[in-house]
Tab-separated table of C-alpha atoms and ligand atoms in Angstrom:
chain	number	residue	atom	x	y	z
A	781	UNK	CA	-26.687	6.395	2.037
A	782	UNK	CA	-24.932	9.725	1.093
A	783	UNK	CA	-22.866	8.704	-2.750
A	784	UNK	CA	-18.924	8.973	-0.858
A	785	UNK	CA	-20.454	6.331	1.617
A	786	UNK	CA	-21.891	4.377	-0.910
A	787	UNK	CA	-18.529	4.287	-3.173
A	788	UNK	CA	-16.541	3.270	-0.608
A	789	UNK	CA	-19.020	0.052	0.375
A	790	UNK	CA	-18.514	-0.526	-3.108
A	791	UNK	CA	-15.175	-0.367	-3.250
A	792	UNK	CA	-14.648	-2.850	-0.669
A	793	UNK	CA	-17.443	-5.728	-1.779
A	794	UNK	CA	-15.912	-5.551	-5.799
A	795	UNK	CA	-12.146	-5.817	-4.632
A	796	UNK	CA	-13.135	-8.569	-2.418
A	797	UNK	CA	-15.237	-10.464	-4.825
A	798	UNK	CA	-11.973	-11.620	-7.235
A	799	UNK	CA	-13.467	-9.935	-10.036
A	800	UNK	CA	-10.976	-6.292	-9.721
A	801	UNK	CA	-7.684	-7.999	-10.724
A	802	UNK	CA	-5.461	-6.906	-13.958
A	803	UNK	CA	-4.973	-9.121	-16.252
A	804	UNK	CA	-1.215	-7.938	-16.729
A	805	UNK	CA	0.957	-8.938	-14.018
A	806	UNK	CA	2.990	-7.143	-11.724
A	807	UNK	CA	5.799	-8.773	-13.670
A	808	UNK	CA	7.642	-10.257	-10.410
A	809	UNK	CA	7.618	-13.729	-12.469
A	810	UNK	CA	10.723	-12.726	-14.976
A	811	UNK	CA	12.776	-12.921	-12.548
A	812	UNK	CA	13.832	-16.361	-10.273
A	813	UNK	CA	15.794	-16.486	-7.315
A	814	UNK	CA	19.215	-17.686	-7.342
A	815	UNK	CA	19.341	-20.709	-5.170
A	816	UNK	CA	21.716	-21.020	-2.545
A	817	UNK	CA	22.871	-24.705	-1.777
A	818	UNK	CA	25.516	-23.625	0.776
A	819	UNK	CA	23.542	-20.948	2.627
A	820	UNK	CA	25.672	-20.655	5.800
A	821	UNK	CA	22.659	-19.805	8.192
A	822	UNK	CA	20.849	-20.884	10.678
A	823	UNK	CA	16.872	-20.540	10.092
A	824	UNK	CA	16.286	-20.189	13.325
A	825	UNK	CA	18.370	-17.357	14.114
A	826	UNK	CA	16.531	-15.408	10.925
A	827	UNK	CA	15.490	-12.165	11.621
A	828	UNK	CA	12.399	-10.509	9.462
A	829	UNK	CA	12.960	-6.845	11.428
A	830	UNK	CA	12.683	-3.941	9.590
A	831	UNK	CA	13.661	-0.488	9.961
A	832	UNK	CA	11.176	1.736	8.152
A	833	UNK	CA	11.264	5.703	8.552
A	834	UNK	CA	13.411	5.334	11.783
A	835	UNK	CA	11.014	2.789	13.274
A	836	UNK	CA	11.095	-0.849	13.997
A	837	UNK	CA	8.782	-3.536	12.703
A	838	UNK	CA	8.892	-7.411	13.079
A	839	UNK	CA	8.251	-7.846	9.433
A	840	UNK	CA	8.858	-6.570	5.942
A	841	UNK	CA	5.072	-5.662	5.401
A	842	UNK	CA	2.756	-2.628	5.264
A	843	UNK	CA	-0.909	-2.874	5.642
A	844	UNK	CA	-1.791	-0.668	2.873
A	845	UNK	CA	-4.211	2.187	3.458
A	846	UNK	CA	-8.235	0.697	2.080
A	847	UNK	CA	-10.960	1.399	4.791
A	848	UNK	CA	-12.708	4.046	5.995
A	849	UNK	CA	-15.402	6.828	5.976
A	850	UNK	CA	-18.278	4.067	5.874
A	851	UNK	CA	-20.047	2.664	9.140
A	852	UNK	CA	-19.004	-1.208	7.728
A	853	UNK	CA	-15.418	0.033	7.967
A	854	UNK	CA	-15.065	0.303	11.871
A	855	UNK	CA	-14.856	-3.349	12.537
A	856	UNK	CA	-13.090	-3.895	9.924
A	857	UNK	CA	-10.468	-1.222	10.943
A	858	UNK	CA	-10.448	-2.272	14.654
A	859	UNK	CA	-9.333	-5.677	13.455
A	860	UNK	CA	-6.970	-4.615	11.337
A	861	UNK	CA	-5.377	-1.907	13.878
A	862	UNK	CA	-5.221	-4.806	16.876
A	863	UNK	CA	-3.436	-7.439	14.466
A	864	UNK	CA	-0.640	-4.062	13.768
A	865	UNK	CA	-0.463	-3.286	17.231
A	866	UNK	CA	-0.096	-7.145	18.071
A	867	UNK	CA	2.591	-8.184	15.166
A	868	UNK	CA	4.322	-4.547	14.929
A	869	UNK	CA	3.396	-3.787	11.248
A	870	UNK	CA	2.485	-0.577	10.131
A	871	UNK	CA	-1.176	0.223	9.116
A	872	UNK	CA	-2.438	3.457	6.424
A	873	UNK	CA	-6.301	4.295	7.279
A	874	UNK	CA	-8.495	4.758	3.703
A	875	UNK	CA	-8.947	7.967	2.595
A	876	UNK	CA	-10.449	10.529	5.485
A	877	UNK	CA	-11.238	13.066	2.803
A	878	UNK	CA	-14.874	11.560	3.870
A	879	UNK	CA	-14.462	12.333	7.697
A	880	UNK	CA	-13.253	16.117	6.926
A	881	UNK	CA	-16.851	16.418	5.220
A	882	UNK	CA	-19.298	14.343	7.886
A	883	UNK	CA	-17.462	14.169	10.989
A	884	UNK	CA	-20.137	11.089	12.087
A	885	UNK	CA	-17.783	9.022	10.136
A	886	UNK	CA	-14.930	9.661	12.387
A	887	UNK	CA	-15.098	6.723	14.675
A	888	UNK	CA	-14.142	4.375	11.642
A	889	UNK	CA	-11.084	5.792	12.402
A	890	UNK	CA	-10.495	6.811	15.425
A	891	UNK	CA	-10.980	3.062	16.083
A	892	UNK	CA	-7.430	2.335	14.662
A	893	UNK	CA	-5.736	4.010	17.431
A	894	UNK	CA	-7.897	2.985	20.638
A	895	UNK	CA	-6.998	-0.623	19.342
A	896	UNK	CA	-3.668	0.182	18.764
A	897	UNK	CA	-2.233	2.924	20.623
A	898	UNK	CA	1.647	2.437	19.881
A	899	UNK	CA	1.442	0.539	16.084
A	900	UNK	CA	2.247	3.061	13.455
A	901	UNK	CA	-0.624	4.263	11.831
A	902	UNK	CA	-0.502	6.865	8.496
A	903	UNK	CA	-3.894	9.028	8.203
A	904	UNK	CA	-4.495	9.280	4.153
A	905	UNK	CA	-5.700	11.844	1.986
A	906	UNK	CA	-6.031	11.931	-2.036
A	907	UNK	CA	-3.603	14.474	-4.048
A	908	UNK	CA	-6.143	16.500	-5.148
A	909	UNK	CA	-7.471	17.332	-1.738
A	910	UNK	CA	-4.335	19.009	-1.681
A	911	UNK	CA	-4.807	21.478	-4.549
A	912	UNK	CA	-4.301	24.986	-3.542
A	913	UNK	CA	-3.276	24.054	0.054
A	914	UNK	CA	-5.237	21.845	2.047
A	915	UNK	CA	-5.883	24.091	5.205
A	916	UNK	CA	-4.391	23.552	8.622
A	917	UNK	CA	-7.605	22.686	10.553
A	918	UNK	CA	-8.032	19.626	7.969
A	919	UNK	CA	-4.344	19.034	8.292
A	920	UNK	CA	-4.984	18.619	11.674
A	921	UNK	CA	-8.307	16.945	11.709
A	922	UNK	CA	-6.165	13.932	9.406
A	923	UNK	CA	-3.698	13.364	12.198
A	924	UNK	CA	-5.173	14.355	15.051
A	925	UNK	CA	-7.679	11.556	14.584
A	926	UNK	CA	-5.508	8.712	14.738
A	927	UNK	CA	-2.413	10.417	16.340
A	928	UNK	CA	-0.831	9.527	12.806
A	929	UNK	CA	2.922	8.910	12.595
A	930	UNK	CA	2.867	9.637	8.976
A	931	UNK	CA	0.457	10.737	6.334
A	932	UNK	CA	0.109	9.341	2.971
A	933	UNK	CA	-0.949	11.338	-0.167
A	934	UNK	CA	-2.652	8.812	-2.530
A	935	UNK	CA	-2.208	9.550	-6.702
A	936	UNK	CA	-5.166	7.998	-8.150
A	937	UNK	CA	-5.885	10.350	-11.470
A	938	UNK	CA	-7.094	6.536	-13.502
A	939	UNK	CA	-9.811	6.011	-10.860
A	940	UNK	CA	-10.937	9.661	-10.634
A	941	UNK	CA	-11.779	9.789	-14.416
A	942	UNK	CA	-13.365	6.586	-14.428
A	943	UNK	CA	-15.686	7.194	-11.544
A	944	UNK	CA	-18.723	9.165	-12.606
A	945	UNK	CA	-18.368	12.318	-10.165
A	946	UNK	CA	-14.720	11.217	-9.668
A	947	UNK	CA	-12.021	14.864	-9.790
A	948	UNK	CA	-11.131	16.020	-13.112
A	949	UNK	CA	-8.712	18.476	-12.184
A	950	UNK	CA	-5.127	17.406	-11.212
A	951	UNK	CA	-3.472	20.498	-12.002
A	952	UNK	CA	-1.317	21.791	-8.370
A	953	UNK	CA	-1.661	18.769	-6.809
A	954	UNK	CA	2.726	18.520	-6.942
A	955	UNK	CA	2.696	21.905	-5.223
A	956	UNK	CA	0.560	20.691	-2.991
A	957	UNK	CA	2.017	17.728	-1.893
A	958	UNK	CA	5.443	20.170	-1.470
A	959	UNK	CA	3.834	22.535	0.286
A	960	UNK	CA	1.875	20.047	2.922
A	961	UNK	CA	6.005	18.413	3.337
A	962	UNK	CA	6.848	21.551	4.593
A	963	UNK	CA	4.088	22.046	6.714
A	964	UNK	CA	3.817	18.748	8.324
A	965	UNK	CA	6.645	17.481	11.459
A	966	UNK	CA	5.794	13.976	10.406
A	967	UNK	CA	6.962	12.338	7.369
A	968	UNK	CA	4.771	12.541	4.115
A	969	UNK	CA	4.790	9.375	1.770
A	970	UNK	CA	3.345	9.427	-1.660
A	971	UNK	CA	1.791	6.473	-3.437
A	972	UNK	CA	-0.529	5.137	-6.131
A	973	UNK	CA	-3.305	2.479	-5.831
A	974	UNK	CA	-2.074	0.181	-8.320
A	975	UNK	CA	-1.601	2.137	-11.311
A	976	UNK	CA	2.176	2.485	-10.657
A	977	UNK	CA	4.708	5.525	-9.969
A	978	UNK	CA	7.105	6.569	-13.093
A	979	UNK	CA	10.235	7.426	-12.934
A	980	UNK	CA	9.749	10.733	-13.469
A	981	UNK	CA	7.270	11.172	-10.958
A	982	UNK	CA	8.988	9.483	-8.510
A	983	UNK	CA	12.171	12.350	-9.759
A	984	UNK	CA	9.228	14.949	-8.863
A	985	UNK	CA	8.284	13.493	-5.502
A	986	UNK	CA	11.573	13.254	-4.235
A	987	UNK	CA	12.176	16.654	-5.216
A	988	UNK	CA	9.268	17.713	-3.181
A	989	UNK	CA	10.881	15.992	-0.283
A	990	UNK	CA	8.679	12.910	0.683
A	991	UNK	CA	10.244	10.543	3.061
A	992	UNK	CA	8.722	7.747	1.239
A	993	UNK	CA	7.226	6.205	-2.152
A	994	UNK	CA	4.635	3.439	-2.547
A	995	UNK	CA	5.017	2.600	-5.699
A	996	UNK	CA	1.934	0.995	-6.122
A	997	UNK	CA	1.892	-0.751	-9.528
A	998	UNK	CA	-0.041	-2.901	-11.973
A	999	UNK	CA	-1.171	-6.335	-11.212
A	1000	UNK	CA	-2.853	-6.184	-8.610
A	1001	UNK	CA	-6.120	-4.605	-7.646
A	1002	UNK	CA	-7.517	-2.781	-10.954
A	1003	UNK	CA	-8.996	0.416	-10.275
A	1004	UNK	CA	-9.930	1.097	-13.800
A	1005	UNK	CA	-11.870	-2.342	-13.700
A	1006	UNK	CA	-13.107	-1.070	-10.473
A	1007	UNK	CA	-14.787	1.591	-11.697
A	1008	UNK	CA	-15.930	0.309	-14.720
A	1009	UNK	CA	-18.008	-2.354	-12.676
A	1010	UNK	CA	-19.323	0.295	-10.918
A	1011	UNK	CA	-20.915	2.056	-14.152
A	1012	UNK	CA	-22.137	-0.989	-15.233
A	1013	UNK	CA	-23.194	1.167	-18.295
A	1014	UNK	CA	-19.650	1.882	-19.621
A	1015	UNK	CA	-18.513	-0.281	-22.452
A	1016	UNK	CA	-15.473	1.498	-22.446
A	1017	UNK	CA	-12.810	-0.921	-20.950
A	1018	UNK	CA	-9.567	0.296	-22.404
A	1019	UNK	CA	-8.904	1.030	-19.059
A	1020	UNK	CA	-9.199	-2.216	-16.878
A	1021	UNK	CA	-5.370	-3.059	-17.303
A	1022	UNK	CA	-4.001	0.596	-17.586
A	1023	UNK	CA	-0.766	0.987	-15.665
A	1024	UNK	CA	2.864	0.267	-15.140
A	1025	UNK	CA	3.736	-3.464	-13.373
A	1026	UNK	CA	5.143	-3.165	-10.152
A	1027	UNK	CA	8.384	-4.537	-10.664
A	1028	UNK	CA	9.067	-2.469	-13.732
A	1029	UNK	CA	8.098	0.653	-10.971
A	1030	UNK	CA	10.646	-0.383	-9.049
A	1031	UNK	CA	13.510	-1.066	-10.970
A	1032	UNK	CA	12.578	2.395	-11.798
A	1033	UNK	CA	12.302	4.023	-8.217
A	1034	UNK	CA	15.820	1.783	-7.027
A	1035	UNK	CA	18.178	3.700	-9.665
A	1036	UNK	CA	16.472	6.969	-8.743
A	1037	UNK	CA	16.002	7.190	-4.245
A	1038	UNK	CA	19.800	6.275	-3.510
A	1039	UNK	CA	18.783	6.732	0.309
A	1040	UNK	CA	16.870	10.510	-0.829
A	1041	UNK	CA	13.753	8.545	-0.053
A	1042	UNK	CA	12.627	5.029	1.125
A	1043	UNK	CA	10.721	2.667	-1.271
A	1044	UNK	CA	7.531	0.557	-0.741
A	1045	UNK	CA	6.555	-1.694	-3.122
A	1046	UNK	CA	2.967	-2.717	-3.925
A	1047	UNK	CA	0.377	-3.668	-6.215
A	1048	UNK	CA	-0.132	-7.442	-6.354
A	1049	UNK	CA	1.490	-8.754	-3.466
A	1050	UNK	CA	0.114	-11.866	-3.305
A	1051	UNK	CA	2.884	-14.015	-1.419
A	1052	UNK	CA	5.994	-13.963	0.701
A	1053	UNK	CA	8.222	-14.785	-2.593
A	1054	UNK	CA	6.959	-10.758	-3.876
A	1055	UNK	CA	8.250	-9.497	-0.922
A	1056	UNK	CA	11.711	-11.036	-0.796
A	1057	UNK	CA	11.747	-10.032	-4.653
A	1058	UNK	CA	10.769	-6.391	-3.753
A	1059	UNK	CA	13.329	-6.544	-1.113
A	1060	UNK	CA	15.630	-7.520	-3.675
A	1061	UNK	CA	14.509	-5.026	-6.210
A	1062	UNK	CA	15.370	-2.196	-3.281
A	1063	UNK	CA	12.331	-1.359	-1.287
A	1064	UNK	CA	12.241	-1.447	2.242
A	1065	UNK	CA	8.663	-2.867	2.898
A	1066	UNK	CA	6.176	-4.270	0.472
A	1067	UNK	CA	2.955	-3.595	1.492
A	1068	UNK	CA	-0.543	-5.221	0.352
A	1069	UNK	CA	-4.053	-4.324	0.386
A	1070	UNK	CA	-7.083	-6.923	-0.887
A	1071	UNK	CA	-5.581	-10.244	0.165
A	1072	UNK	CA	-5.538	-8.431	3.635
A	1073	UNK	CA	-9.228	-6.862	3.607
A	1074	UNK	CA	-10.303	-10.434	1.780
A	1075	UNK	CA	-9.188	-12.296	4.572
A	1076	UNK	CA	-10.506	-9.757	7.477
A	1077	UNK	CA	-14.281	-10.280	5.895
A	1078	UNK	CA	-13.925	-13.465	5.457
A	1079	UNK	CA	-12.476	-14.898	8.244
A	1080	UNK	CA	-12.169	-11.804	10.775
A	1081	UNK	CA	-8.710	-11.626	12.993
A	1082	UNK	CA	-8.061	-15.282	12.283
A	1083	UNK	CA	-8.337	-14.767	9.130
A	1084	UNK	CA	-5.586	-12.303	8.995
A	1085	UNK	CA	-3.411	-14.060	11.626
A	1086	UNK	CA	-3.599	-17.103	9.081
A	1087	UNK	CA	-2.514	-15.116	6.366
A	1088	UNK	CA	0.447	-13.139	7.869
A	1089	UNK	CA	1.710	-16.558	10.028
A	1090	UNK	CA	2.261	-18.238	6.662
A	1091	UNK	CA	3.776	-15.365	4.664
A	1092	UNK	CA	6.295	-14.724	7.845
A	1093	UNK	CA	6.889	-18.384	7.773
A	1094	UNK	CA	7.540	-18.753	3.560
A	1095	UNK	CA	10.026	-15.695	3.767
A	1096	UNK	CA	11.971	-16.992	5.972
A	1097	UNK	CA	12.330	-20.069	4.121
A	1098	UNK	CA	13.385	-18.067	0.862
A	1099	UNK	CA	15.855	-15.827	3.030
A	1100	UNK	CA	17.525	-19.617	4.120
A	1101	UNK	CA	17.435	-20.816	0.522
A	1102	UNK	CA	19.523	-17.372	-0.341
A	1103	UNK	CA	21.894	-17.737	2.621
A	1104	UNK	CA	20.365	-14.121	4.194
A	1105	UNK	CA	20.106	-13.721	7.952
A	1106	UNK	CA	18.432	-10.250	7.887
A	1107	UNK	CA	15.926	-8.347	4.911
A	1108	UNK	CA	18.669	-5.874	4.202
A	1109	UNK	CA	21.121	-8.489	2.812
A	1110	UNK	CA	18.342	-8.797	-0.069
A	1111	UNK	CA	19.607	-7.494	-2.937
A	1112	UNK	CA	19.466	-7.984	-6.638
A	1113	UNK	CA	22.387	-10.198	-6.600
A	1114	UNK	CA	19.652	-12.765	-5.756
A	1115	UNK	CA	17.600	-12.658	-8.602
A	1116	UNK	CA	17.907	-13.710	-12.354
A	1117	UNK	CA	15.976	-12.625	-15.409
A	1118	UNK	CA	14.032	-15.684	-16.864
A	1119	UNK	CA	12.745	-15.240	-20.403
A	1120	UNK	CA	9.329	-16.180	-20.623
A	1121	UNK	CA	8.057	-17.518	-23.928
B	2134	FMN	C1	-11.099	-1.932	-0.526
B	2134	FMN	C2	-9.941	-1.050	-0.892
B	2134	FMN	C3	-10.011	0.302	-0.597
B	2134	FMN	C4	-8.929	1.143	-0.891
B	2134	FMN	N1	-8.978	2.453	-0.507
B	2134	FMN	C5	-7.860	3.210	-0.601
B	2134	FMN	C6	-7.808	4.503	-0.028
B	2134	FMN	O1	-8.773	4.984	0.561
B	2134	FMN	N2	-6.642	5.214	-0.132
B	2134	FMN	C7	-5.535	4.688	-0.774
B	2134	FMN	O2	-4.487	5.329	-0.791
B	2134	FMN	N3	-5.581	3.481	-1.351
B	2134	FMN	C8	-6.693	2.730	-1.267
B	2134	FMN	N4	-6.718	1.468	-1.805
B	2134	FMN	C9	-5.602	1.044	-2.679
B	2134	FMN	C10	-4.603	0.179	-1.963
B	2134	FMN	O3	-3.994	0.858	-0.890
B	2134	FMN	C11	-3.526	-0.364	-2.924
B	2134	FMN	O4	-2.694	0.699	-3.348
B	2134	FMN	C12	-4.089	-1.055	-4.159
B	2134	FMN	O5	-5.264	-1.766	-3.854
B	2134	FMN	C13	-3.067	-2.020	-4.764
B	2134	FMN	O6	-2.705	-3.017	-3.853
B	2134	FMN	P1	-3.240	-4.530	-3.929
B	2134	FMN	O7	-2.951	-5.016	-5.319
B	2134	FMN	O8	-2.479	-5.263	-2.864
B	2134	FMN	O9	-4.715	-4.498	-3.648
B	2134	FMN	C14	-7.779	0.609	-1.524
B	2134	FMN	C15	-7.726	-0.766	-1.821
B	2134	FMN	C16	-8.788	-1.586	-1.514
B	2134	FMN	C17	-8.688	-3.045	-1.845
């Protein structure tokens, strides 16, 4: 099996085996929600719509972008792209960077859109793909595939120097991402994969023009750890719980987008209350990745249905409890800092 193949089989058996976690957290536990015992709503007329980059989906969450470029990945991806199409979520393929260089891997995704031809679906390509330009065929080739409605540039500069052959070279890959915004009709949204977005670099994206930020921070999927199970011969761990907690991220990101650009917030989603909380905090979706491919393998469509059905039901519990009919009245007047000992 050629090595990019390989990796990405990897990838997906280590993140699904519970053994790729940080051991910080994403930090969502300092604060509480402020209960409401006069909540003036009815649950039933609750709505979870959300309107993300002029679009409408029935709930608050983003499949995040994982498979791909590996022959296991097509079922996985068709099951994944008929439970968007089904529930009106929005779905980000893995990383085609290995379908620009064997183009036998594109039916793992050109799957997404035959099973769901009107979902929103973002193609995906790493930053440092775009060094230098990436050129138009590829541009093409990305969106073309899965008639894409967005693309998403992933930052992953942890993982790359932990992986053996990983890109050591990041150097153009903000130019890049500027130039490819001006290129592209659709919107361009940049994110991590759970190493988190600064401040500053979310001050650098937005003045590159993205439409949208995934802030994609600590506590949830370890990329470092990853790796470093991958090269079973590294003793060198220092990395396993690099990174900035996702709530910390997007405290960070609210103060700075001010409507310039739209926030997602990931990186250890793990239930409906991080969501609402993100909400809170000022993103627009939260989006999750291994509960999502954890259930798929394990339990197929089902398995995913499961999954969403209880996190739909859960949030709309917690919007009762704060007296909110729609996601957009979240809003930090909700939450409380706890102080943990
Ligand atoms: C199996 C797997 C494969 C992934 N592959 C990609 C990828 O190709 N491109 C990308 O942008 N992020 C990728 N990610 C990162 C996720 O999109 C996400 O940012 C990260 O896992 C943190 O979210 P989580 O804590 O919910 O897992 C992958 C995640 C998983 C679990």
């Amino acid at each position: 099996m050629p090595e990019i193949e390989q990796r990405k089989k990897d990838h997906l058996d280590i993140t699904t085996s519970g053994q790729a976690g940080y051991a910080k957290t994403s930090g969502f536990e300092r604060f509480d929600f402020i209960h409401n015992a006069l909540p003036e709503v009815d649950y039933d007329e609750i709505s979870c719509e959300t309107r993300f980059l002029n679009r409408w989906f029935s709930f608050p969450l983003f499949i995040s972008s994982m498979t791909g470029g590996h022959h296991e990945a097509t079922p996985l991806n068709a099951i994944i792209a008929a439970f968007c199409e089904a529930y009106i979520l929005p779905f980000g393929v893995g990383s085609q960077r290995a379908m620009l260089e064997d183009p036998s891997l594109l039916k793992s995704f050109s799957i997404v859109r035959e099973e769901a031809p009107s979902a929103f679906i973002a193609s995906n390509i790493g930053g440092t793909q775009l060094i230098g330009g990436l050129e138009k065929e590829k541009v093409s080739a990305l969106v073309d595939t899965i008639r894409a409605d967005a693309i998403i540039v992933h930052l992953n500069p942890l993982q790359e120097l932990r992986q053996k052959n990983g890109d050591r070279n990041f150097s153009g890959v903000r130019e890049g991402i500027r130039k490819l915004v001006s290129e592209v009709e659709i919107p361009v949204i940049v994110k991590e994969t759970g190493a988190g977005l600064s401040q500053n670099v979310i001050e650098q994206l937005i003045d590159c023009g993205v439409a949208a930020v995934d802030i994609a921070g600590a506590g949830g999927t370890s990329w470092g750890r990853v790796e470093n199970i991958r090269n079973a011969s590294s003793e060198d761990h220092f990395t396993d719980d690099w990174g900035i907690p996702t709530s910390e991220c997007l405290l960070a990101a609210r103060d700075l987008a001010g409507g310039k650009c739209e926030i997602i917030a990931s990186g250890g989603i793990r239930h409906s209350s991080e969501i609402a909380k993100s909400l809170c905090m000022g993103a627009v979706m939260a989006a999750t990745a291994q509960p999502v491919i954890r259930a798929v393998k394990q339990e197929g469509y089902e398995g995913l249905e499961k999954l969403y059905k209880q996190w739909e039901a859960d949030f709309k519990t917690i919007m009762c409890l704060l007296g909110c009919e729609r996601p957009t009245e979240l809003d930090m007047i909700h939450l409380r800092r706890v102080s943990l000992r």
